[in-house]
PDB file of C-alpha atoms and ligand atoms in Angstrom:
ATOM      1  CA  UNK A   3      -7.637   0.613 -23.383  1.00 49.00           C
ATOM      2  CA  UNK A   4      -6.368   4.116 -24.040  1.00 51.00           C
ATOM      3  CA  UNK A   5      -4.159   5.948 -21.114  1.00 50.00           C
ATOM      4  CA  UNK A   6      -5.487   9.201 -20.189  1.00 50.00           C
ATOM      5  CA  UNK A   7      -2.493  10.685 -18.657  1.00 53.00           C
ATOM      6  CA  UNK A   8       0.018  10.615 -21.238  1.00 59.00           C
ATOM      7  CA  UNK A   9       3.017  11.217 -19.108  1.00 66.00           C
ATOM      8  CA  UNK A  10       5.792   8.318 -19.131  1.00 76.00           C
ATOM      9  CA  UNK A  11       5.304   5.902 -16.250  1.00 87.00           C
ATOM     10  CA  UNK A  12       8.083   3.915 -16.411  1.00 94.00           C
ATOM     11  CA  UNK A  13      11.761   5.785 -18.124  1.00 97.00           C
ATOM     12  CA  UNK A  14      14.461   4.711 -20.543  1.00 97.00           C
ATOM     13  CA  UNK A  15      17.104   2.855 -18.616  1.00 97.00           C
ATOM     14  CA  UNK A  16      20.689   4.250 -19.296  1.00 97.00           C
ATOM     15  CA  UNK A  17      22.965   0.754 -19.077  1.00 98.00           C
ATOM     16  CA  UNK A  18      25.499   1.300 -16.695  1.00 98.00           C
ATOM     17  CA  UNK A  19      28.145   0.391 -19.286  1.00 98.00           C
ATOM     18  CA  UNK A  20      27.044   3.733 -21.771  1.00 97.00           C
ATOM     19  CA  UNK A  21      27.169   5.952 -17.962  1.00 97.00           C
ATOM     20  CA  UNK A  22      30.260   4.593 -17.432  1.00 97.00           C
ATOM     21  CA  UNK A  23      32.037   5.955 -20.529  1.00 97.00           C
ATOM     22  CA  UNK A  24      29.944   9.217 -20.807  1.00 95.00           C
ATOM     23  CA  UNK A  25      30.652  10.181 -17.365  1.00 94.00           C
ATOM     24  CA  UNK A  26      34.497   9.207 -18.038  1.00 94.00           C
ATOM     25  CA  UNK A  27      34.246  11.257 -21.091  1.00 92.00           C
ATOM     26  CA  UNK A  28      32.760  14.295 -19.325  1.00 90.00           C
ATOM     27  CA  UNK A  29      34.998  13.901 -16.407  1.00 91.00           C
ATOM     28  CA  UNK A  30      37.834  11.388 -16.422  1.00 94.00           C
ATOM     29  CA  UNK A  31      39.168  11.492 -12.544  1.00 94.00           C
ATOM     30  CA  UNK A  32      41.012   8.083 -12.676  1.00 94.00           C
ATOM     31  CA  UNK A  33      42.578   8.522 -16.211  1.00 94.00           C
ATOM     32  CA  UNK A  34      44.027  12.158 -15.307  1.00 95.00           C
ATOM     33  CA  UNK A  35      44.702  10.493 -11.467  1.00 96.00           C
ATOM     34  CA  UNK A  36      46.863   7.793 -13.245  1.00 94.00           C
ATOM     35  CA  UNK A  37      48.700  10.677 -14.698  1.00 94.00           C
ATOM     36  CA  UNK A  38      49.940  12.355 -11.873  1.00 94.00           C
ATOM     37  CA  UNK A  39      53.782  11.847 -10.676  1.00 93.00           C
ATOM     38  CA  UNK A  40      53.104   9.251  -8.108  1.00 93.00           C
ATOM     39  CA  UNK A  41      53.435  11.785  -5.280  1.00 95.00           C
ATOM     40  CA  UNK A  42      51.069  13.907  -6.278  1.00 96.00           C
ATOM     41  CA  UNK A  43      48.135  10.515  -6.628  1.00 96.00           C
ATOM     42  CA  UNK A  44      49.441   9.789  -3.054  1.00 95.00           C
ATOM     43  CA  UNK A  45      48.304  13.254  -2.253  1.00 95.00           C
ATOM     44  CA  UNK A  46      44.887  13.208  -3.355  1.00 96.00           C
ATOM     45  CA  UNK A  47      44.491   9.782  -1.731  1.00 95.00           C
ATOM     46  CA  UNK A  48      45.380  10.959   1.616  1.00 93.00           C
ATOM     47  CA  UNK A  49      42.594  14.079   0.654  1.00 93.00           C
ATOM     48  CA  UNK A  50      40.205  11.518  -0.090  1.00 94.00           C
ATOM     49  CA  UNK A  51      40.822   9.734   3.068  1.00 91.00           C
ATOM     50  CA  UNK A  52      40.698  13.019   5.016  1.00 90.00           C
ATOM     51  CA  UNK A  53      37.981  14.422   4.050  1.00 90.00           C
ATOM     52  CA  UNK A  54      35.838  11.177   4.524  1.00 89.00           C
ATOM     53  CA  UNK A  55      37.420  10.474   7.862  1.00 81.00           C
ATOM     54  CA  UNK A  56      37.764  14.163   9.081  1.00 74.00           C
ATOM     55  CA  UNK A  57      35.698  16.237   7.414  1.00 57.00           C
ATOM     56  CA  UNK A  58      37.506  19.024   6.934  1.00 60.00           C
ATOM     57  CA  UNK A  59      39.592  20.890   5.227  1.00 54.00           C
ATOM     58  CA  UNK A  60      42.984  19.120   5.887  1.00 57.00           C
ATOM     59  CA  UNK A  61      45.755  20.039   7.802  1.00 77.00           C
ATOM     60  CA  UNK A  62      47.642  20.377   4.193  1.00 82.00           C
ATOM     61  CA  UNK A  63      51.228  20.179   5.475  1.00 86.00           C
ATOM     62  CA  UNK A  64      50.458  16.734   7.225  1.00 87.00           C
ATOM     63  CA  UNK A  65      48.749  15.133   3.945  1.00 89.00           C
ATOM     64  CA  UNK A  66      52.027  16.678   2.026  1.00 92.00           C
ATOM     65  CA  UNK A  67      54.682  14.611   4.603  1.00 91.00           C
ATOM     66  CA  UNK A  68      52.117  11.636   4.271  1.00 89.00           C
ATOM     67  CA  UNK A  69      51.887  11.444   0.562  1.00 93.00           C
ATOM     68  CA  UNK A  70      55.664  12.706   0.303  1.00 94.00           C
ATOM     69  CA  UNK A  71      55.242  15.669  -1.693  1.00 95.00           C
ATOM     70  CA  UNK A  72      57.829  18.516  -1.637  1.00 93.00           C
ATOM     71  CA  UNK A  73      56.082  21.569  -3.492  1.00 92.00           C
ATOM     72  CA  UNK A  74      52.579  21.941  -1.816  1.00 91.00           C
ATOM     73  CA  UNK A  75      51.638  24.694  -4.147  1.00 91.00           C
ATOM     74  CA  UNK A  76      52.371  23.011  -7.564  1.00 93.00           C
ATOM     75  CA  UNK A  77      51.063  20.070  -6.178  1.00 94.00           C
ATOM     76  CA  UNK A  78      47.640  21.670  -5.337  1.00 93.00           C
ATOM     77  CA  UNK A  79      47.923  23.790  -8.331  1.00 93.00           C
ATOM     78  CA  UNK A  80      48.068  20.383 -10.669  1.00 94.00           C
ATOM     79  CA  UNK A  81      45.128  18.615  -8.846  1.00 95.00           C
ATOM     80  CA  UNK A  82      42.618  21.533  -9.133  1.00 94.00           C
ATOM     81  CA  UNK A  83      43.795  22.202 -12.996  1.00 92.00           C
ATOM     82  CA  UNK A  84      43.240  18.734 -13.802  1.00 92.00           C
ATOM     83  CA  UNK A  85      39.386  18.783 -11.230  1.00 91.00           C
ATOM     84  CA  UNK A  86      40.601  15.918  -8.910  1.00 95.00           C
ATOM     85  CA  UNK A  87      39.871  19.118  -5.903  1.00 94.00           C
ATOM     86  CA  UNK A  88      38.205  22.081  -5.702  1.00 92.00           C
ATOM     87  CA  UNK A  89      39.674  25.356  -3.796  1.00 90.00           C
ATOM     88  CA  UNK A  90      37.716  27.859  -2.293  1.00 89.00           C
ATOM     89  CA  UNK A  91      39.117  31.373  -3.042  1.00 87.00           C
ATOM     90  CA  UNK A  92      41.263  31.092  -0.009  1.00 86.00           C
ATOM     91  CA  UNK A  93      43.095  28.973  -1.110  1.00 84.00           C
ATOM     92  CA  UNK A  94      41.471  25.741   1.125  1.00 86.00           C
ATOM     93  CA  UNK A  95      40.473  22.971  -0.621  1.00 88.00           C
ATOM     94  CA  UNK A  96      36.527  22.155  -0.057  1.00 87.00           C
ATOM     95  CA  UNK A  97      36.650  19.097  -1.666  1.00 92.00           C
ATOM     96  CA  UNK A  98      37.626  16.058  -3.676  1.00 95.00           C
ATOM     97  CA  UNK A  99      34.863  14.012  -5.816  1.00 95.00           C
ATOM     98  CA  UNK A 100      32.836  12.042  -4.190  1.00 96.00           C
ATOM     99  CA  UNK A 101      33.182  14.194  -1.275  1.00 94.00           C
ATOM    100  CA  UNK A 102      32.660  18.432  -0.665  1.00 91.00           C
ATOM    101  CA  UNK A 103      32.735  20.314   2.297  1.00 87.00           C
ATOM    102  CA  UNK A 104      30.216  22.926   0.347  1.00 89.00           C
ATOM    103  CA  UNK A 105      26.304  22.260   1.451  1.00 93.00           C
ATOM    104  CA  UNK A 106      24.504  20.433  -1.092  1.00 94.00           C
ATOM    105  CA  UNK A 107      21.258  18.220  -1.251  1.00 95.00           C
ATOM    106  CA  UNK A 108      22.933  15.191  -0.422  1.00 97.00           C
ATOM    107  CA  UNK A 109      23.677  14.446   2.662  1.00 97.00           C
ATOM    108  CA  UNK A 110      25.811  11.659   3.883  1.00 96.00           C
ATOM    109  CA  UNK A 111      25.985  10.441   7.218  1.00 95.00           C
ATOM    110  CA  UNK A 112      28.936   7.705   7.608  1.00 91.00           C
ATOM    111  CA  UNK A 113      30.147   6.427  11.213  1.00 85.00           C
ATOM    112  CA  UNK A 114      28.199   9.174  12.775  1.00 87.00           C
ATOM    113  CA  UNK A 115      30.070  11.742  10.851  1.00 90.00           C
ATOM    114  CA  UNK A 116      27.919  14.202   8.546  1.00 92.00           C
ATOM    115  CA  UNK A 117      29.338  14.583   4.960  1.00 92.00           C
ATOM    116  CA  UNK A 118      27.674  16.063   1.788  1.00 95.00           C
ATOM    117  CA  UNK A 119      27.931  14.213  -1.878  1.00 95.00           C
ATOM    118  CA  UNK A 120      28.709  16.414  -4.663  1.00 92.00           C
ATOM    119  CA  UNK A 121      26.058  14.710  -6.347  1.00 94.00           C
ATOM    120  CA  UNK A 122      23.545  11.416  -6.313  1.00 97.00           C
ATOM    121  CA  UNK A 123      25.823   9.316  -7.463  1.00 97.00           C
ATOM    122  CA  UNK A 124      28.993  11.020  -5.780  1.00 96.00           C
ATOM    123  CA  UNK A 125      26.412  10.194  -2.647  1.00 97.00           C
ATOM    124  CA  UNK A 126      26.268   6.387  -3.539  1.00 97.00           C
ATOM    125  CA  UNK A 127      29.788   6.024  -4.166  1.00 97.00           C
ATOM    126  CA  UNK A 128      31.061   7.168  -0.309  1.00 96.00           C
ATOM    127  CA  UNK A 129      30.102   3.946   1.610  1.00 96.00           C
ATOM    128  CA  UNK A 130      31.822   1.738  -0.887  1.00 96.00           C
ATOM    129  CA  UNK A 131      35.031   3.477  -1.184  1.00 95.00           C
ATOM    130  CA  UNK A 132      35.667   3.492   2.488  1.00 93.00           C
ATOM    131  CA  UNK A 133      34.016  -0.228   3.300  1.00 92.00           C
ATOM    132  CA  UNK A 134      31.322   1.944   5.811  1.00 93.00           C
ATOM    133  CA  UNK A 135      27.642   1.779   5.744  1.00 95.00           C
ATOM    134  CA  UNK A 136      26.277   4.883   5.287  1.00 97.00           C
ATOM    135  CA  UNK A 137      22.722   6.951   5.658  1.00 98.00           C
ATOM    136  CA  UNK A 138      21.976   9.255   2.409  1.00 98.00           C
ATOM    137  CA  UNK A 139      19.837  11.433   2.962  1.00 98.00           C
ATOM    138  CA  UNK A 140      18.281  13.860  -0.122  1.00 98.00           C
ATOM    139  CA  UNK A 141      15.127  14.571  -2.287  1.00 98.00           C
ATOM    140  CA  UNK A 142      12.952  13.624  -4.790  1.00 98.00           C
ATOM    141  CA  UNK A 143      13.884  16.039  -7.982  1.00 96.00           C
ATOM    142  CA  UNK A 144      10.648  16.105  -9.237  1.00 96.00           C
ATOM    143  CA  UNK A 145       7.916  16.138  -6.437  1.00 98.00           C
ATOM    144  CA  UNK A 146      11.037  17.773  -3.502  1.00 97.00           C
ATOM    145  CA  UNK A 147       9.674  14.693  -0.789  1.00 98.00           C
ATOM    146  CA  UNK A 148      12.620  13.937   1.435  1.00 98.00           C
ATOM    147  CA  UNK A 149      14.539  10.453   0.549  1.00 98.00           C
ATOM    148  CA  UNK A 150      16.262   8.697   3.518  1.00 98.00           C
ATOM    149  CA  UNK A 151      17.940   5.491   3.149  1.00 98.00           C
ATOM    150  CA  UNK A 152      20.764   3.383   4.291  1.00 98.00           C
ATOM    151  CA  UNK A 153      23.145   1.838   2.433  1.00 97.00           C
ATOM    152  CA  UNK A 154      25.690  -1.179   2.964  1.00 94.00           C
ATOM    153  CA  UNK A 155      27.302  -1.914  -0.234  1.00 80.00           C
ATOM    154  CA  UNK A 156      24.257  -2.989  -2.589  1.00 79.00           C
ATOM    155  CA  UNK A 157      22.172  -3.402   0.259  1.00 91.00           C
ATOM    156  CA  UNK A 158      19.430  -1.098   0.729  1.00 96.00           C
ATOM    157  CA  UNK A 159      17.175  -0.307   4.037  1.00 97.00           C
ATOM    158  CA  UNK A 160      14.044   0.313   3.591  1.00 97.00           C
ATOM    159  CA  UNK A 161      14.855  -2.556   0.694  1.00 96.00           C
ATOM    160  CA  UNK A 162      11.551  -1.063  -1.147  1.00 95.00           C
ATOM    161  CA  UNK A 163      13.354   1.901  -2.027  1.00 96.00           C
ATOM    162  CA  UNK A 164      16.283  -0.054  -4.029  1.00 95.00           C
ATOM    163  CA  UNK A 165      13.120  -0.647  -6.235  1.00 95.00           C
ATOM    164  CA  UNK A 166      11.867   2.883  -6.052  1.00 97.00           C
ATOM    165  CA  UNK A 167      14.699   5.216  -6.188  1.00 98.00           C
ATOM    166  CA  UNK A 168      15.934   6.292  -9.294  1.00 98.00           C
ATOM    167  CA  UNK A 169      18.994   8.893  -9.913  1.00 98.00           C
ATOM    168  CA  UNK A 170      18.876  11.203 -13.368  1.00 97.00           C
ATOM    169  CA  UNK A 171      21.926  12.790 -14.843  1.00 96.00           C
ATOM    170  CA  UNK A 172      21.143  15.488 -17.246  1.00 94.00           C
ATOM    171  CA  UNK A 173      24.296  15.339 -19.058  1.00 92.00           C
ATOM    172  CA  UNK A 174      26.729  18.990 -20.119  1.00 84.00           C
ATOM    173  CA  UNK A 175      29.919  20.030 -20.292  1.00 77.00           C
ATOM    174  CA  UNK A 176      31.720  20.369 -17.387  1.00 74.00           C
ATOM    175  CA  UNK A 177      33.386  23.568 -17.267  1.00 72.00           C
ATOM    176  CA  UNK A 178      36.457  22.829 -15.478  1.00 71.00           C
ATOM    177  CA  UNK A 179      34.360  21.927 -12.590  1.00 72.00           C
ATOM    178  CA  UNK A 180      32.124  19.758 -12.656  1.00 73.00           C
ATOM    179  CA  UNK A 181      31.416  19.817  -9.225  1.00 70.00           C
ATOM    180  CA  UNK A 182      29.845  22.805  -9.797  1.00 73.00           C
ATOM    181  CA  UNK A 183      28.139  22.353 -13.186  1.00 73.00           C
ATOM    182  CA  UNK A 184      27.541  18.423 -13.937  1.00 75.00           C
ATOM    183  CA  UNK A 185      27.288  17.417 -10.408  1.00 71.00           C
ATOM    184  CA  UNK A 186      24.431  19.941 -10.092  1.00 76.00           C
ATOM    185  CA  UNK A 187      22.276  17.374 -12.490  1.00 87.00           C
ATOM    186  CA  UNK A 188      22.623  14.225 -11.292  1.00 93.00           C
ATOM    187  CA  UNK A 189      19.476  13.795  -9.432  1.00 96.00           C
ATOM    188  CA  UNK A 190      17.781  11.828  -7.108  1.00 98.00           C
ATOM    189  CA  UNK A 191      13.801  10.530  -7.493  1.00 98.00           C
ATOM    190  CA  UNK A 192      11.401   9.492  -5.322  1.00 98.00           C
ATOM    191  CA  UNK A 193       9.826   7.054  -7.806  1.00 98.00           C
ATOM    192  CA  UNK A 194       9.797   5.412 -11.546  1.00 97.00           C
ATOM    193  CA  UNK A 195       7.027   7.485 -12.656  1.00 97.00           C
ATOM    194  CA  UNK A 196       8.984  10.799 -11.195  1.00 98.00           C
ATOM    195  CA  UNK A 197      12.217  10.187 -13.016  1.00 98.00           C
ATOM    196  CA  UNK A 198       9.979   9.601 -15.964  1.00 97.00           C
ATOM    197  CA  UNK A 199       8.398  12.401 -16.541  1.00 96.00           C
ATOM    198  CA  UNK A 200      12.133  14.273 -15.405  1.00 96.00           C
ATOM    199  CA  UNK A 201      13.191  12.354 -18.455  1.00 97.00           C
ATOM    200  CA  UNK A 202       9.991  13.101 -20.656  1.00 96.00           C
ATOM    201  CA  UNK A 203      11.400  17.111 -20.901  1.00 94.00           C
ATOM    202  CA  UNK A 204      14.438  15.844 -23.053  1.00 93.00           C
ATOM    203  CA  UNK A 205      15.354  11.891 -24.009  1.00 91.00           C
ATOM    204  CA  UNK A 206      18.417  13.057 -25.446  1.00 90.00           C
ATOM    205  CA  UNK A 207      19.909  15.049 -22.344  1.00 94.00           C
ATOM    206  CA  UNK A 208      18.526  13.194 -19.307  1.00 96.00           C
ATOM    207  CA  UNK A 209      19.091   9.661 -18.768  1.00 97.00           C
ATOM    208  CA  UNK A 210      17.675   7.422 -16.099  1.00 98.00           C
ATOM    209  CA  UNK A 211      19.492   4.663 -13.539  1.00 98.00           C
ATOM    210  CA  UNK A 212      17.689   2.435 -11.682  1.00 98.00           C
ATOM    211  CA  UNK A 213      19.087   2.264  -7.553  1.00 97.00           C
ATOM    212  CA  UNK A 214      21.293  -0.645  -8.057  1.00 96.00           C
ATOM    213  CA  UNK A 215      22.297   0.397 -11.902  1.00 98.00           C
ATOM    214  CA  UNK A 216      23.653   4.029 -10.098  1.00 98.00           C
ATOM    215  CA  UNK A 217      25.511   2.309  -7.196  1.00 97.00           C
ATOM    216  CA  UNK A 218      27.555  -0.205  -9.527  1.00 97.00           C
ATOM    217  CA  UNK A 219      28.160   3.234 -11.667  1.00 98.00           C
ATOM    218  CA  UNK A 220      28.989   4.958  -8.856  1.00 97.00           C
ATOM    219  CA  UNK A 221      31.369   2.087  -7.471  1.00 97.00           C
ATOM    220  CA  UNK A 222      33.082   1.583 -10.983  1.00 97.00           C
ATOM    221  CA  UNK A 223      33.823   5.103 -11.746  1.00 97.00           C
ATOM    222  CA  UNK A 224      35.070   6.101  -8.116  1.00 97.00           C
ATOM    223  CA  UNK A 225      36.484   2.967  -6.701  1.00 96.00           C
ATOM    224  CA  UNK A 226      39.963   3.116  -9.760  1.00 95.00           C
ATOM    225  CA  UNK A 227      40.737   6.189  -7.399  1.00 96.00           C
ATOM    226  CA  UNK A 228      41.629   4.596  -4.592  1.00 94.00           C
ATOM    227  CA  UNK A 229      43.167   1.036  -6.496  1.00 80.00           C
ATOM    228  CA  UNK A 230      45.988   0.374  -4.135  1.00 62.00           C
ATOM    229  CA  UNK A 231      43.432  -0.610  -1.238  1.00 47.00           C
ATOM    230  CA  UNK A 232      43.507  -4.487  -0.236  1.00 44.00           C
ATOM    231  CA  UNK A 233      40.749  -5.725  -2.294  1.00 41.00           C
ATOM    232  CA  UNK A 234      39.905  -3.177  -5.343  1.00 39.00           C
ATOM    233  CA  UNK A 235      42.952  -4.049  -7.645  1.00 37.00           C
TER     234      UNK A 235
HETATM  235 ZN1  LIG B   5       8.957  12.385  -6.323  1.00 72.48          ZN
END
Protein backbone atom coordinates (compact mmCIF):
# COMPACT_ATOMS: atom_id res chain seq x y z
CA UNK A 1 0.00 0.00 0.00
CA UNK A 2 1.60 3.31 -0.87
CA UNK A 3 1.79 6.19 2.04
CA UNK A 4 0.35 9.35 0.98
CA UNK A 5 1.97 11.62 3.38
CA UNK A 6 5.51 11.17 2.87
CA UNK A 7 6.73 12.76 6.00
CA UNK A 8 8.83 10.39 8.47
CA UNK A 9 6.63 8.85 11.14
CA UNK A 10 8.87 7.31 13.21
CA UNK A 11 12.95 9.11 13.42
CA UNK A 12 16.49 7.78 13.44
CA UNK A 13 17.41 6.94 16.99
CA UNK A 14 20.79 8.57 18.08
CA UNK A 15 22.31 5.64 20.63
CA UNK A 16 23.01 7.19 23.71
CA UNK A 17 26.61 5.96 23.53
CA UNK A 18 27.35 8.27 19.97
CA UNK A 19 25.36 11.47 22.24
CA UNK A 20 27.48 10.77 24.83
CA UNK A 21 30.80 11.43 23.06
CA UNK A 22 29.44 14.15 20.64
CA UNK A 23 28.06 16.14 23.36
CA UNK A 24 31.52 15.56 25.34
CA UNK A 25 33.21 16.61 22.23
CA UNK A 26 31.14 19.78 21.78
CA UNK A 27 31.23 20.55 25.40
CA UNK A 28 33.40 18.56 27.78
CA UNK A 29 32.23 19.94 31.46
CA UNK A 30 33.62 16.93 33.47
CA UNK A 31 36.97 16.56 31.53
CA UNK A 32 37.82 20.47 31.91
CA UNK A 33 36.04 20.08 35.74
CA UNK A 34 38.68 17.31 36.45
CA UNK A 35 41.17 19.89 35.49
CA UNK A 36 40.62 22.46 37.83
CA UNK A 37 43.01 22.86 41.08
CA UNK A 38 40.82 21.03 43.46
CA UNK A 39 39.58 24.28 45.01
CA UNK A 40 38.36 25.68 42.24
CA UNK A 41 36.00 21.95 41.37
CA UNK A 42 34.94 22.46 45.06
CA UNK A 43 33.74 25.82 43.94
CA UNK A 44 31.61 24.98 41.17
CA UNK A 45 30.15 22.14 43.25
CA UNK A 46 28.99 24.33 45.94
CA UNK A 47 27.46 26.63 42.65
CA UNK A 48 25.82 23.65 41.53
CA UNK A 49 24.38 22.94 44.84
CA UNK A 50 23.32 26.59 45.23
CA UNK A 51 21.76 27.27 42.51
CA UNK A 52 19.57 24.03 42.66
CA UNK A 53 18.87 24.53 46.32
CA UNK A 54 18.64 28.42 46.30
CA UNK A 55 18.05 29.63 43.21
CA UNK A 56 19.95 32.39 43.00
CA UNK A 57 22.74 33.97 42.30
CA UNK A 58 25.01 32.95 45.29
CA UNK A 59 26.19 34.75 48.03
CA UNK A 60 29.84 34.31 46.25
CA UNK A 61 31.99 34.99 49.33
CA UNK A 62 30.16 32.11 51.30
CA UNK A 63 30.59 29.42 48.33
CA UNK A 64 34.45 30.80 48.25
CA UNK A 65 34.99 29.94 52.36
CA UNK A 66 32.94 26.67 51.58
CA UNK A 67 34.91 25.40 48.68
CA UNK A 68 38.19 27.05 50.24
CA UNK A 69 39.17 29.24 47.56
CA UNK A 70 41.39 32.31 48.18
CA UNK A 71 41.23 34.44 44.82
CA UNK A 72 37.43 34.78 43.99
CA UNK A 73 38.18 36.60 40.83
CA UNK A 74 40.67 34.13 39.17
CA UNK A 75 38.64 31.55 40.39
CA UNK A 76 35.46 32.83 38.59
CA UNK A 77 37.55 34.03 35.81
CA UNK A 78 38.84 30.16 35.17
CA UNK A 79 35.30 28.58 35.44
CA UNK A 80 33.59 30.92 32.89
CA UNK A 81 36.84 30.62 30.41
CA UNK A 82 36.66 27.03 30.56
CA UNK A 83 32.04 27.26 30.31
CA UNK A 84 31.52 25.37 33.66
CA UNK A 85 29.35 29.16 34.54
CA UNK A 86 28.05 31.80 32.82
CA UNK A 87 28.31 35.65 34.09
CA UNK A 88 25.98 38.18 33.34
CA UNK A 89 27.75 41.49 32.47
CA UNK A 90 27.70 42.39 36.09
CA UNK A 91 29.71 40.32 36.95
CA UNK A 92 26.92 37.66 38.73
CA UNK A 93 26.97 34.40 37.70
CA UNK A 94 23.40 33.24 36.14
CA UNK A 95 24.27 29.90 35.94
CA UNK A 96 26.07 26.58 35.91
CA UNK A 97 24.96 23.64 33.35
CA UNK A 98 22.26 21.95 34.05
CA UNK A 99 20.96 24.87 35.80
CA UNK A 100 20.42 28.99 34.64
CA UNK A 101 18.85 31.63 36.36
CA UNK A 102 18.09 33.20 32.62
CA UNK A 103 14.24 32.33 31.45
CA UNK A 104 14.16 29.63 29.06
CA UNK A 105 11.50 27.03 27.78
CA UNK A 106 12.21 24.62 30.31
CA UNK A 107 10.97 24.90 33.31
CA UNK A 108 11.84 22.90 36.33
CA UNK A 109 9.97 22.72 39.34
CA UNK A 110 11.98 20.65 42.17
CA UNK A 111 10.80 20.63 46.00
CA UNK A 112 8.46 23.40 45.23
CA UNK A 113 11.24 25.55 44.03
CA UNK A 114 10.97 26.93 40.28
CA UNK A 115 14.23 26.47 38.24
CA UNK A 116 14.81 26.74 34.42
CA UNK A 117 17.06 23.98 32.35
CA UNK A 118 19.43 25.39 29.98
CA UNK A 119 18.17 22.92 27.73
CA UNK A 120 15.93 19.46 27.35
CA UNK A 121 18.33 17.46 28.42
CA UNK A 122 20.02 19.99 30.98
CA UNK A 123 16.05 19.74 32.15
CA UNK A 124 16.24 15.86 32.58
CA UNK A 125 19.44 15.82 34.21
CA UNK A 126 18.29 18.18 37.52
CA UNK A 127 16.22 15.54 39.44
CA UNK A 128 18.95 12.98 39.20
CA UNK A 129 21.82 14.99 40.26
CA UNK A 130 20.19 16.14 43.41
CA UNK A 131 18.18 12.61 44.25
CA UNK A 132 14.65 15.00 43.96
CA UNK A 133 11.70 14.31 41.86
CA UNK A 134 11.03 16.94 39.77
CA UNK A 135 8.04 18.51 37.39
CA UNK A 136 9.46 19.66 33.77
CA UNK A 137 7.52 21.59 32.30
CA UNK A 138 8.19 22.80 28.31
CA UNK A 139 6.93 22.42 24.65
CA UNK A 140 6.57 20.50 21.80
CA UNK A 141 9.32 22.02 19.15
CA UNK A 142 7.43 21.27 16.33
CA UNK A 143 3.59 21.71 16.90
CA UNK A 144 4.50 24.54 20.40
CA UNK A 145 1.64 22.19 22.65
CA UNK A 146 2.70 22.52 26.26
CA UNK A 147 4.58 19.23 27.76
CA UNK A 148 4.15 18.65 31.54
CA UNK A 149 5.55 15.74 33.22
CA UNK A 150 7.05 14.46 36.35
CA UNK A 151 9.98 12.80 36.77
CA UNK A 152 11.57 10.45 39.56
CA UNK A 153 14.70 9.06 38.27
CA UNK A 154 13.55 6.95 35.08
CA UNK A 155 10.17 7.08 36.19
CA UNK A 156 7.80 9.01 34.28
CA UNK A 157 4.09 10.39 35.27
CA UNK A 158 1.84 10.41 32.95
CA UNK A 159 4.03 6.98 32.10
CA UNK A 160 2.51 7.41 28.36
CA UNK A 161 4.65 10.22 27.79
CA UNK A 162 8.08 8.21 28.54
CA UNK A 163 6.77 6.58 25.25
CA UNK A 164 5.84 9.80 23.57
CA UNK A 165 8.34 12.37 24.35
CA UNK A 166 11.21 12.68 22.35
CA UNK A 167 14.20 15.40 22.81
CA UNK A 168 16.24 16.60 19.39
CA UNK A 169 19.66 18.11 19.51
CA UNK A 170 20.58 19.88 16.39
CA UNK A 171 24.18 19.66 16.85
CA UNK A 172 26.97 23.16 16.29
CA UNK A 173 29.72 24.55 17.64
CA UNK A 174 29.50 25.95 20.77
CA UNK A 175 30.96 29.25 20.81
CA UNK A 176 32.37 29.48 24.15
CA UNK A 177 28.93 29.16 25.44
CA UNK A 178 27.04 26.77 24.80
CA UNK A 179 24.47 27.70 26.99
CA UNK A 180 23.69 30.15 24.73
CA UNK A 181 24.26 28.52 21.32
CA UNK A 182 24.00 24.50 21.63
CA UNK A 183 21.68 24.51 24.49
CA UNK A 184 19.32 26.59 22.32
CA UNK A 185 18.83 23.18 20.07
CA UNK A 186 18.24 20.58 22.16
CA UNK A 187 14.58 20.26 21.92
CA UNK A 188 11.74 18.82 23.34
CA UNK A 189 8.67 16.92 21.19
CA UNK A 190 5.40 16.22 21.80
CA UNK A 191 5.44 12.98 19.78
CA UNK A 192 7.50 10.35 17.42
CA UNK A 193 6.02 11.62 14.36
CA UNK A 194 6.93 15.45 15.55
CA UNK A 195 10.58 14.80 16.19
CA UNK A 196 10.45 13.10 12.86
CA UNK A 197 9.66 15.37 10.65
CA UNK A 198 12.13 17.99 13.05
CA UNK A 199 14.66 15.45 11.93
CA UNK A 200 13.39 15.09 8.20
CA UNK A 201 14.90 19.02 7.56
CA UNK A 202 18.54 17.63 8.05
CA UNK A 203 19.63 13.73 9.07
CA UNK A 204 23.01 14.86 9.36
CA UNK A 205 22.52 17.84 11.94
CA UNK A 206 19.53 16.75 14.05
CA UNK A 207 19.48 13.63 15.88
CA UNK A 208 16.65 12.07 17.81
CA UNK A 209 16.48 10.43 21.65
CA UNK A 210 13.82 8.59 22.73
CA UNK A 211 12.53 9.80 26.73
CA UNK A 212 14.46 7.21 28.50
CA UNK A 213 17.57 7.24 25.82
CA UNK A 214 17.82 11.39 26.83
CA UNK A 215 17.54 10.84 30.64
CA UNK A 216 20.42 8.08 30.81
CA UNK A 217 22.34 10.82 28.45
CA UNK A 218 21.47 13.37 30.52
CA UNK A 219 22.44 11.37 33.82
CA UNK A 220 25.84 10.14 32.28
CA UNK A 221 27.08 13.36 31.02
CA UNK A 222 26.03 15.51 34.19
CA UNK A 223 26.18 13.14 37.04
CA UNK A 224 30.79 12.90 36.65
CA UNK A 225 30.22 16.59 37.92
CA UNK A 226 29.22 16.01 41.07
CA UNK A 227 31.38 12.30 41.60
CA UNK A 228 32.25 12.74 45.21
CA UNK A 229 28.44 12.27 46.27
CA UNK A 230 27.70 8.89 48.28
CA UNK A 231 26.60 6.75 45.53
CA UNK A 232 27.83 8.18 41.94
CA UNK A 233 31.59 7.12 42.19
ZN1 LIG B 1 4.16 18.33 18.75
Amino acid sequence: MLRVNKSPATPHYLSVEEALVRLNSLLPLAVRQAELDPPFRALHRAILRWLAIEGESPSFAALLVEAGVADGAAALEQLRAADLVVVNGGGRIVGAYPITLEITAHRVTLDGRTRYAMCAVDALAIGPMFNLGTRIESRCHTCAAPLSFAQDDQRIRPAHLLRDVHVGIAWQATGGCAAHSLCREMLFFCSASHAASWQAVSRERNSVLSLSQAIELAKRFFLPLLADRPGVA
